[in-house]
Amino acid sequence: MNRRPRVPSRWFLPLLMAASLTNVAVLSQKQQQPRPLQPLDDVLLLLLDKDKNGMVSLDEVKSKLQMLEALFANAENDDSGYQRLLQGVKVASPKVFELLDSDGDGSLSKREMKVVAQFEESLKKGGGMKVLVRDLFLSLDEDSDDRLSPEEFENGGSSQFVSRVSAGLHGLFPTLRRDAAELEEFATGAISSIIDVLGGVEVDNLKSMLDVDGDGFVQRKEVGKYYNTVGKKFLEVSKSIKQMGPLMAMFGGGMEGGGGDGFKMDL
């Protein structure tokens, strides 16, 4: 009968130690690997659904915004940009809620909340929002000089432009309404809400904010810079929500930290 080669006793302890160290290294490597973040819509549903009925009401949204507002007000060394963003969300929340509530039942389902995650993805490279913004700018720039005159900028309120916006938004977010025509009825309010959420500004002040050099024209590069700034801020806040949202839902605590995905757009 063949016998196993016997390991000399003097080698047993070193081999045991080597095996133990290997196991510790493997376990440590597994623990250091970050867990994937949940999708934004899932985290928001968890965070906002106070009564845990699988739906989000406007009152639940307002309640959570009030809590966040109090937290930011008491936070030390707070970034005022986040406060402005929160104020924009607060002002726009009823209109955004109405936009997301595609069936008009006064509450947001899991399916309707997915549009928020789709919007987040649309801001990233290749997500589609870049192309939509660029195409809308070009449609207003009638003389193709890469800048919008006051007259061209005012054409943004025309029914023809609203139709283009509606078609573009429906292409990116088809579940918002049954078709682009139905979304068109809501388009003006939708555009205003998106601007408020991203920039925390009144729509009437948008032209002055975009016209950074004050020459009376909204240049293509100015729109691109504004888009990059507010898009990056949105992605930073989104990442913070995905990181801290589950803990906030569990303990009712605050949210801090951040760090967004790489964001860059050239119009």
Coordinates of N, CA and C in Angstrom, one line a residue, residues 9 13 18 29 59 70 80 95 153 157 188 199 201 218 227 230 239 245 263:
S9 N 8.0 17.3 10.7 CA 7.3 18.1 11.7 C 7.8 19.5 11.8
L13 N 4.5 23.8 11.2 CA 4.1 25.1 11.6 C 4.3 26.2 10.6
A18 N 1.6 29.8 6.7 CA 1.4 30.3 5.3 C 0.0 30.2 4.8
Q29 N -9.1 41.0 0.9 CA -9.3 41.5 -0.5 C -10.8 41.5 -0.8
D59 N -46.7 64.2 -0.6 CA -46.5 64.6 0.8 C -45.2 63.9 1.4
A70 N -33.4 71.0 6.7 CA -32.9 71.2 8.1 C -31.5 70.7 8.3
S80 N -22.6 75.7 -0.5 CA -23.8 76.4 -0.8 C -24.5 75.9 -2.2
K95 N -44.1 70.0 -9.7 CA -44.2 69.8 -11.2 C -43.5 68.6 -11.7
F153 N -33.3 83.3 -29.0 CA -33.5 82.7 -27.7 C -35.0 82.7 -27.3
G157 N -39.8 79.5 -26.8 CA -41.1 79.4 -26.3 C -42.1 79.1 -27.4
T188 N -43.9 72.5 -21.5 CA -43.4 73.8 -20.9 C -43.1 73.6 -19.5
G199 N -30.4 73.6 -12.0 CA -29.7 74.8 -11.7 C -30.2 75.6 -10.5
V201 N -32.6 77.8 -10.4 CA -32.8 79.2 -10.8 C -34.2 79.3 -11.4
V218 N -26.3 84.2 -26.2 CA -26.1 82.9 -25.5 C -25.2 82.1 -26.5
Y227 N -24.2 73.3 -18.9 CA -24.6 71.9 -18.9 C -23.6 71.0 -18.1
V230 N -23.9 71.8 -14.1 CA -25.1 71.3 -13.4 C -25.2 69.8 -13.6
K239 N -24.8 60.2 -6.7 CA -24.0 59.2 -6.1 C -24.0 59.2 -4.6
G245 N -28.3 56.9 1.0 CA -29.7 56.7 1.1 C -30.2 55.5 1.9
F263 N -17.6 63.6 -15.9 CA -18.6 64.2 -16.6 C -18.0 65.3 -17.5

